[in-house]
Short mmCIF file of C-alpha atoms and ligand atoms in Angstrom, two decimals:
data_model
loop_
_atom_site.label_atom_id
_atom_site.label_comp_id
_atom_site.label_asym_id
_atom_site.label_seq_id
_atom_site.Cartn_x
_atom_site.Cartn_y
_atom_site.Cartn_z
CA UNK L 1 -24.67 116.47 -19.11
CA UNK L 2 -23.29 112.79 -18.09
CA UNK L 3 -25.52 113.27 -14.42
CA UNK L 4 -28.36 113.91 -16.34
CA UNK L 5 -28.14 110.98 -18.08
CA UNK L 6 -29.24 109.34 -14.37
CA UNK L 7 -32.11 111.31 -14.35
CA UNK L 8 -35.99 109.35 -14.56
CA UNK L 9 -38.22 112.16 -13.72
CA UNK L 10 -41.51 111.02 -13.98
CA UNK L 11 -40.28 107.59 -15.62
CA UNK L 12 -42.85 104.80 -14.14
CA UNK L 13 -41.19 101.99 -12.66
CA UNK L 14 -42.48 98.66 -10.95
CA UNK L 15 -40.26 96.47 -9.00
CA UNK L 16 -41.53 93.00 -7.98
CA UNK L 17 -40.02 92.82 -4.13
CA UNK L 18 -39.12 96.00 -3.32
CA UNK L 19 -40.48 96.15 0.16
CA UNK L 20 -36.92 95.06 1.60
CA UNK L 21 -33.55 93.86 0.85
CA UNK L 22 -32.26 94.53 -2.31
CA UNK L 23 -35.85 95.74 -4.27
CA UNK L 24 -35.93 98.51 -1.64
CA UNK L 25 -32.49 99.57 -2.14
CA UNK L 26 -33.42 99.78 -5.76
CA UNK L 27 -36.52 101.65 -5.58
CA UNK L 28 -34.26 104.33 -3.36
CA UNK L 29 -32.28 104.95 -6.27
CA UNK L 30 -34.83 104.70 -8.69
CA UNK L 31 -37.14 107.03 -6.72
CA UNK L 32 -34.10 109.60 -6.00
CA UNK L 33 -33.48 109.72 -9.75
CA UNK L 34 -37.83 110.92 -10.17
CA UNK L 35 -39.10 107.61 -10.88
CA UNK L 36 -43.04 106.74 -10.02
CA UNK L 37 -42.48 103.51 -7.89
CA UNK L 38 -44.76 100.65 -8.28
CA UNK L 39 -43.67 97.96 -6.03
CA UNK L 40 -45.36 94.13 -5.81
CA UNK L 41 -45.05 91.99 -2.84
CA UNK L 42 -46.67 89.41 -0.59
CA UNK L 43 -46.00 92.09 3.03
CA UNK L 44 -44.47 94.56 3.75
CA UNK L 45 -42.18 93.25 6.85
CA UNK L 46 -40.09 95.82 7.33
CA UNK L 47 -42.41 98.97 6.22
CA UNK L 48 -41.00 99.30 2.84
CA UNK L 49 -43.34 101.31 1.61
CA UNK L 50 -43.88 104.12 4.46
CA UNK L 51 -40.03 104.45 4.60
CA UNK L 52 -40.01 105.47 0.46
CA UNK L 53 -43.03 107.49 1.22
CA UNK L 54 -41.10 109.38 3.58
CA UNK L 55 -38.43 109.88 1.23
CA UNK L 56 -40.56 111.67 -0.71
CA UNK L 57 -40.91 109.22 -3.44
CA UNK L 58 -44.35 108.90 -5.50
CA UNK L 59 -45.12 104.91 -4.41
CA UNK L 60 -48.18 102.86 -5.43
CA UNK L 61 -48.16 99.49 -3.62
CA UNK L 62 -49.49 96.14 -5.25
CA UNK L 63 -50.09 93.22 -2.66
CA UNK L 64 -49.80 90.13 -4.56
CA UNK L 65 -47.97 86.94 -4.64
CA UNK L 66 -46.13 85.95 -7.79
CA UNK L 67 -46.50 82.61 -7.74
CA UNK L 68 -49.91 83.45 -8.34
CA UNK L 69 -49.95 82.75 -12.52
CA UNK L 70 -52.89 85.53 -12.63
CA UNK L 71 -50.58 88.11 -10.53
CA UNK L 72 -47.63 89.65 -13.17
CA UNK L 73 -50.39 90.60 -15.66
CA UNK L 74 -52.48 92.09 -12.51
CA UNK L 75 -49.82 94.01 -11.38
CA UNK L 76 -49.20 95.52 -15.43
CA UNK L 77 -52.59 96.28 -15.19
CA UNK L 78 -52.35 97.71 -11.78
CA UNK L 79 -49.38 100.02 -12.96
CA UNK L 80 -51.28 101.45 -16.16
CA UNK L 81 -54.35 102.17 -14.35
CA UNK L 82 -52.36 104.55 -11.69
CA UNK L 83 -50.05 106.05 -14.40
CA UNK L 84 -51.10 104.84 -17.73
CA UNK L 85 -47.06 103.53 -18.54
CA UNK L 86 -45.23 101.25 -17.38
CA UNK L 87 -41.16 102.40 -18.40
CA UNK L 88 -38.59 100.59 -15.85
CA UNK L 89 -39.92 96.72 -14.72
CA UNK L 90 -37.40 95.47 -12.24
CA UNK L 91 -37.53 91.44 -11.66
CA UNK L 92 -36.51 91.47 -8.57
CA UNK L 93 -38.24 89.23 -5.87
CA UNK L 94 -36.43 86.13 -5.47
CA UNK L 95 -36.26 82.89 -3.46
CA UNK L 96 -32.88 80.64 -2.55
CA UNK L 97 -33.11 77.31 -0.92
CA UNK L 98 -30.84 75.34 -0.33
CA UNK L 99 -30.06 71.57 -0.17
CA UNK L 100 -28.64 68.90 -1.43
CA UNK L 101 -30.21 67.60 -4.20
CA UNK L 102 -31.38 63.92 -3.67
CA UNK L 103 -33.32 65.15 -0.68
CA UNK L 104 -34.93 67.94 -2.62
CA UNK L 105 -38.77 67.41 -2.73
CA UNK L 106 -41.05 69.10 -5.92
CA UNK L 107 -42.49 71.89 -3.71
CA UNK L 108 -39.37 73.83 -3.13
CA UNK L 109 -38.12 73.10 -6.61
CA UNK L 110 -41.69 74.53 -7.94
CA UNK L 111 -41.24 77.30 -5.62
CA UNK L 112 -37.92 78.25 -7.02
CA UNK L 113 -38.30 77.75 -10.40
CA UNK L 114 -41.95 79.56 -10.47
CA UNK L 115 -40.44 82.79 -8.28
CA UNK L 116 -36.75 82.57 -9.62
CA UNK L 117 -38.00 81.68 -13.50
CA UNK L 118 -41.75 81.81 -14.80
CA UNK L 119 -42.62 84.99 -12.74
CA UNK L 120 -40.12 86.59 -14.52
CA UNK L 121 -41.06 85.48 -17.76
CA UNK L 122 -44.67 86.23 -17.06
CA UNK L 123 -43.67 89.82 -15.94
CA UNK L 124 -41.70 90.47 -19.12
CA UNK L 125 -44.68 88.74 -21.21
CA UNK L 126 -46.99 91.38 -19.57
CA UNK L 127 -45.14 94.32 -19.61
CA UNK L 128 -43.06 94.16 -23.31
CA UNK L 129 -46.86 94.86 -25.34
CA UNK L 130 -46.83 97.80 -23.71
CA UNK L 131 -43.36 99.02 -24.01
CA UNK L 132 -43.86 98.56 -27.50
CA UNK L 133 -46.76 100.59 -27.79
CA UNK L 134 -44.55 103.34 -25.85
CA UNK L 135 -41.88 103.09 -28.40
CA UNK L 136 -39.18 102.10 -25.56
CA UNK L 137 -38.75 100.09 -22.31
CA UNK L 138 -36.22 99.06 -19.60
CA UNK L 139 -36.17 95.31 -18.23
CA UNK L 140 -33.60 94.63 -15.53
CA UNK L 141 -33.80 91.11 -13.94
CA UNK L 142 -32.19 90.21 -10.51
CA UNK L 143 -29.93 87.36 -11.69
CA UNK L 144 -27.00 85.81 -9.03
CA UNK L 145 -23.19 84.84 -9.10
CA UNK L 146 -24.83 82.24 -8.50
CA UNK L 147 -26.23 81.70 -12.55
CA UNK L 148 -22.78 82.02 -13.19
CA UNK L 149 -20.39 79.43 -10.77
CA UNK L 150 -21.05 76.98 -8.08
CA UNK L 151 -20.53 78.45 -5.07
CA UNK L 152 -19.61 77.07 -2.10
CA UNK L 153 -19.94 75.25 0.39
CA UNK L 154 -24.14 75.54 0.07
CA UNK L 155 -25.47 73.30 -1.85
CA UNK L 156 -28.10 74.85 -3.91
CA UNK L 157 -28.36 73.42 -7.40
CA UNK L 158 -32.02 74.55 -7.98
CA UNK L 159 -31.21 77.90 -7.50
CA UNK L 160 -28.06 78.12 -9.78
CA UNK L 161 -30.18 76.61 -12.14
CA UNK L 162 -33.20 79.31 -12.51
CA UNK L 163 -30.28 82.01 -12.08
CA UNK L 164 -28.77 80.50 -15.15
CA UNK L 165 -31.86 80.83 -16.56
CA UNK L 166 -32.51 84.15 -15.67
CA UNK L 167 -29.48 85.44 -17.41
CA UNK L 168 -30.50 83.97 -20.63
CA UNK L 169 -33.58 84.71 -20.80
CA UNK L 170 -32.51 88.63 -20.50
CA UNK L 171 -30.08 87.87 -23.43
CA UNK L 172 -33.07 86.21 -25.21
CA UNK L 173 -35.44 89.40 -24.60
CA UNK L 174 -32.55 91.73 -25.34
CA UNK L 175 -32.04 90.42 -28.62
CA UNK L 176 -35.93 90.08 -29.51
CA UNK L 177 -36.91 93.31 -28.47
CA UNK L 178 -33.80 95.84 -29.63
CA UNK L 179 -35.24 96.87 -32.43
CA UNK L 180 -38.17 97.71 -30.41
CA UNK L 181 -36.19 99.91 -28.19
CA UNK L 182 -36.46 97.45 -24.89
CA UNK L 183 -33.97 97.60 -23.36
CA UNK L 184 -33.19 93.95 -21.26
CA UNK L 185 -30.07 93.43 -18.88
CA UNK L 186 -29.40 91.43 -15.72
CA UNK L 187 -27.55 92.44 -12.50
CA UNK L 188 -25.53 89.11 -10.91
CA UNK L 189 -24.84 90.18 -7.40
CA UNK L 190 -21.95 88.17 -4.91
CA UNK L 191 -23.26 87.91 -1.46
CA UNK L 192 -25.67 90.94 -0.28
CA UNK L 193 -26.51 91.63 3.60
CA UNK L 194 -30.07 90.63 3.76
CA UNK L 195 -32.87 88.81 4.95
CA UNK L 196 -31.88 85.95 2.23
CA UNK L 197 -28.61 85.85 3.18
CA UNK L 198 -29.26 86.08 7.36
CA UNK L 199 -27.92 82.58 7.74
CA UNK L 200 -29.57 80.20 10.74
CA UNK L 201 -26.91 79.27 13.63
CA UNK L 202 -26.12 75.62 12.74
CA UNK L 203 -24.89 77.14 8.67
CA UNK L 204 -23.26 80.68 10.37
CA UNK L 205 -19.94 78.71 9.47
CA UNK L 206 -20.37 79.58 5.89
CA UNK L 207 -19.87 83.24 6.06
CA UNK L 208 -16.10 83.02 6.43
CA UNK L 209 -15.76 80.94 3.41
CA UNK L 210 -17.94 83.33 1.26
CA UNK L 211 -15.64 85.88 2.40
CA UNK L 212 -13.01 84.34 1.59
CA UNK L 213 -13.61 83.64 -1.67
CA UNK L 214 -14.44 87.26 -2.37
CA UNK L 215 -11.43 89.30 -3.29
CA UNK L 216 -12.51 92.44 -1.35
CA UNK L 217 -13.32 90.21 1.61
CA UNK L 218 -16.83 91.35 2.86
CA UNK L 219 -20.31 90.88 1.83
CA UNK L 220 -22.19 94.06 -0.14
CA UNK L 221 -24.79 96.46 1.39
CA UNK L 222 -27.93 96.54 -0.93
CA UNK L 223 -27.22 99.63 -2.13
CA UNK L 224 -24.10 98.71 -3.81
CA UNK L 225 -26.25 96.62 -5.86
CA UNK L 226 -28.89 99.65 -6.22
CA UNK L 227 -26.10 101.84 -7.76
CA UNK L 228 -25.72 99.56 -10.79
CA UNK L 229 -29.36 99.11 -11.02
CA UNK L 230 -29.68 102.75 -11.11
CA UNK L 231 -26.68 102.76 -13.93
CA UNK L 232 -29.28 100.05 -16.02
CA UNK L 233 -32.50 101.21 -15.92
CA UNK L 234 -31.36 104.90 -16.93
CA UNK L 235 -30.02 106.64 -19.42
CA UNK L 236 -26.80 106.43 -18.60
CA UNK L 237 -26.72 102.95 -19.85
CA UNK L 238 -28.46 103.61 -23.71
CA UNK L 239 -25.92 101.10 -25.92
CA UNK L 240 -26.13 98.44 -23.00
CA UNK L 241 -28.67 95.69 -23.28
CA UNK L 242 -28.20 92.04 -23.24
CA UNK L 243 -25.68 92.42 -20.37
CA UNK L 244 -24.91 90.79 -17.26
CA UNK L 245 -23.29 92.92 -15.13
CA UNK L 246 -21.70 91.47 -12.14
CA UNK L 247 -21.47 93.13 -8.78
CA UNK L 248 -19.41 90.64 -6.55
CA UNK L 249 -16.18 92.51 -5.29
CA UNK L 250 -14.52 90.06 -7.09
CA UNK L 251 -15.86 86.38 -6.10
CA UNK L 252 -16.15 85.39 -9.97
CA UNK L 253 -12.44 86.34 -11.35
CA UNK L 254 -10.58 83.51 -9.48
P1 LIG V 301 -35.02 89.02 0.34
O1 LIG V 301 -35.36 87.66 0.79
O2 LIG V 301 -34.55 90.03 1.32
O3 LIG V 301 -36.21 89.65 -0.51
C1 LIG V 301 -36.92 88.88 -1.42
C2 LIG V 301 -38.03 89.73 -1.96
O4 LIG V 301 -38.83 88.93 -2.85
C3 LIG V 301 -38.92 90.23 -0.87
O5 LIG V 301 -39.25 91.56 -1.14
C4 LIG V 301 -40.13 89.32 -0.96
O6 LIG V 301 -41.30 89.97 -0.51
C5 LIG V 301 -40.20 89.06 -2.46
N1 LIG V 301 -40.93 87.84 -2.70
C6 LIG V 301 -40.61 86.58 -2.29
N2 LIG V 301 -41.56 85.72 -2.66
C7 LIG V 301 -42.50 86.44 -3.34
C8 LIG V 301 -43.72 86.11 -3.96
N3 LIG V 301 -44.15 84.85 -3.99
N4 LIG V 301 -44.44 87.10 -4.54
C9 LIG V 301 -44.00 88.39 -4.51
N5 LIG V 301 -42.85 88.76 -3.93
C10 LIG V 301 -42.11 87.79 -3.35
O7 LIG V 301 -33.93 88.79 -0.78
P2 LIG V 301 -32.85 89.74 -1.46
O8 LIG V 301 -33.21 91.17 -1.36
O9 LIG V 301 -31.54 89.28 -0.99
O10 LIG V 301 -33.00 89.20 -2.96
C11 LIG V 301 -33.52 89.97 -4.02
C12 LIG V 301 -33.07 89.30 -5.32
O11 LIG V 301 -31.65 89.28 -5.38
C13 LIG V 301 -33.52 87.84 -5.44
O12 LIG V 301 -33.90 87.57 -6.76
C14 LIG V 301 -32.27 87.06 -5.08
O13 LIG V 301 -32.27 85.78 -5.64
C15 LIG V 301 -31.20 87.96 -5.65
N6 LIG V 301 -29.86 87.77 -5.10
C16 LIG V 301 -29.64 87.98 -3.77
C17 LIG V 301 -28.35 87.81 -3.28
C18 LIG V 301 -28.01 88.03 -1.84
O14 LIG V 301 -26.85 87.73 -1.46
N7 LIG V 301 -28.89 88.55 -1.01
C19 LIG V 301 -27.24 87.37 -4.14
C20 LIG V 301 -27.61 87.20 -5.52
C21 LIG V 301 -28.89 87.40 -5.98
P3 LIG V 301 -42.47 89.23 0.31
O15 LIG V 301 -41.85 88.07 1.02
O16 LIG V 301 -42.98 90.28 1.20
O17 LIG V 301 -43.47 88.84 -0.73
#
């Protein structure tokens, strides 16, 4: 009965980045557990899509670029036309950048905040009409540790901030929308092995101190993040929304 509860058979779910890194981790789970993927992306680097494909998995790709204002709805529309429902939405694809703040300029803080923030928002805007219509819906956004505390020793302040926002604006949504039977929560992951997180030589020095700080002492494969994804976007998670559920082997108790 409780593995069941994991189960998404033919559950239709679109994840914005999930050609690599953590969004492909997720659609592995998702996709394992029966789900129709949908993914959304610039490229496909890596061969995202082939590899799920191979899996077995039922995948529809969407090339688009979020910061493209017309792209979230496209992509809604994209998603209905191939399955006519749109169930899970993952808000995954992300951006970090970091610097210190007085030399900042307004292109990488648009960047951020339109990825990080309004792509989001436009996602959720585009996908909740039709969740209501269904009668229920799933939102899980891709929030950060970093939303949370100021890491170190990056400096990054941008970033913190639209992870912040990220986190609230899934509270928002969760509260709107429970008596519509959305469902909104956030994942806040520590330090993941990926391409965002492949640090260039001359900042290689700050891998020790993120370990450090972690409890457990090591950074987190993507699919340790995929796991809890998997937990939030099923059933297994029914009386949960609104949460923020932190996967960081520890970096945010001390
Ligand atoms: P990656 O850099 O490996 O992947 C980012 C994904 O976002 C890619 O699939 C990329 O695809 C997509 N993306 C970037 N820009 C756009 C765009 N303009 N339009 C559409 N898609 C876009 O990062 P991660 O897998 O590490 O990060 C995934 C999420 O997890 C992000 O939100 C990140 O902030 C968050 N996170 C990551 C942590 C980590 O330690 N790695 C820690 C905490 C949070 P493409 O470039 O092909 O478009």
């Amino acid at each position: 009965m409780f593995l069941d509860k994991f189960k998404l058979e033919d559950r239709i779910a679109l994840i914005t980045g999930g050609t690599r890194g953590i969004g492909l981790s997720i659609a592995h789970a998702l996709g394992e557990a029966g789900a129709k993927l949908v993914l959304v992306n610039r490229t496909d680097p890596v061969g995202g899509v082939q590899e799920l494909k191979d899996a077995g998995y039922n995948v529809n790709f969407f090339e688009g670029d979020l910061l493209d204002r017309s792209v979230p709805q496209k992509t809604i529309d994209f998603t209905l036309e191939k399955h006519g429902r749109v169930d899970i939405l993952v808000n995954n694809a992300g951006v970090a950048q970091h610097g210190d703040t007085e030399k900042f300029n307004d292109d990488l803080l648009d960047k951020i905040m339109d990825l990080n923030v309004d792509a989001v928002f436009r996602m959720c805007r585009s996908a909740i009409p039709h969740m209501k219509k269904q009668g229920e819906g799933v939102i899980l956004n891709i929030g950060s540790i970093s939303g949370l505390v100021s890491n170190i020793p990056q400096p990054q302040t941008a970033y913190n901030a639209s992870k912040a926002a990220v986190h609230m604006m899934t509270k928002s949504l969760a509260s709107d929308y429970a008596d519509q039977n959305i469902r909104v929560n956030a994942i806040a992951p520590g330090y993941i092995r990926t391409e965002m997180t492949n640090l260039p030589k001359e900042n290689e020095h700050w891998y020790p101190t993120w370990n450090e700080l972690t409890p457990m002492n090591r950074m987190a494969e993507t699919h340790e993040v995929a796991s809890a994804a998997l937990f939030l976007c099923s059933p297994a998670s029914s009386y949960v929304t609104g949460e923020v559920l932190v996967v960081d082997g520890g970096y945010t108790i001390r």
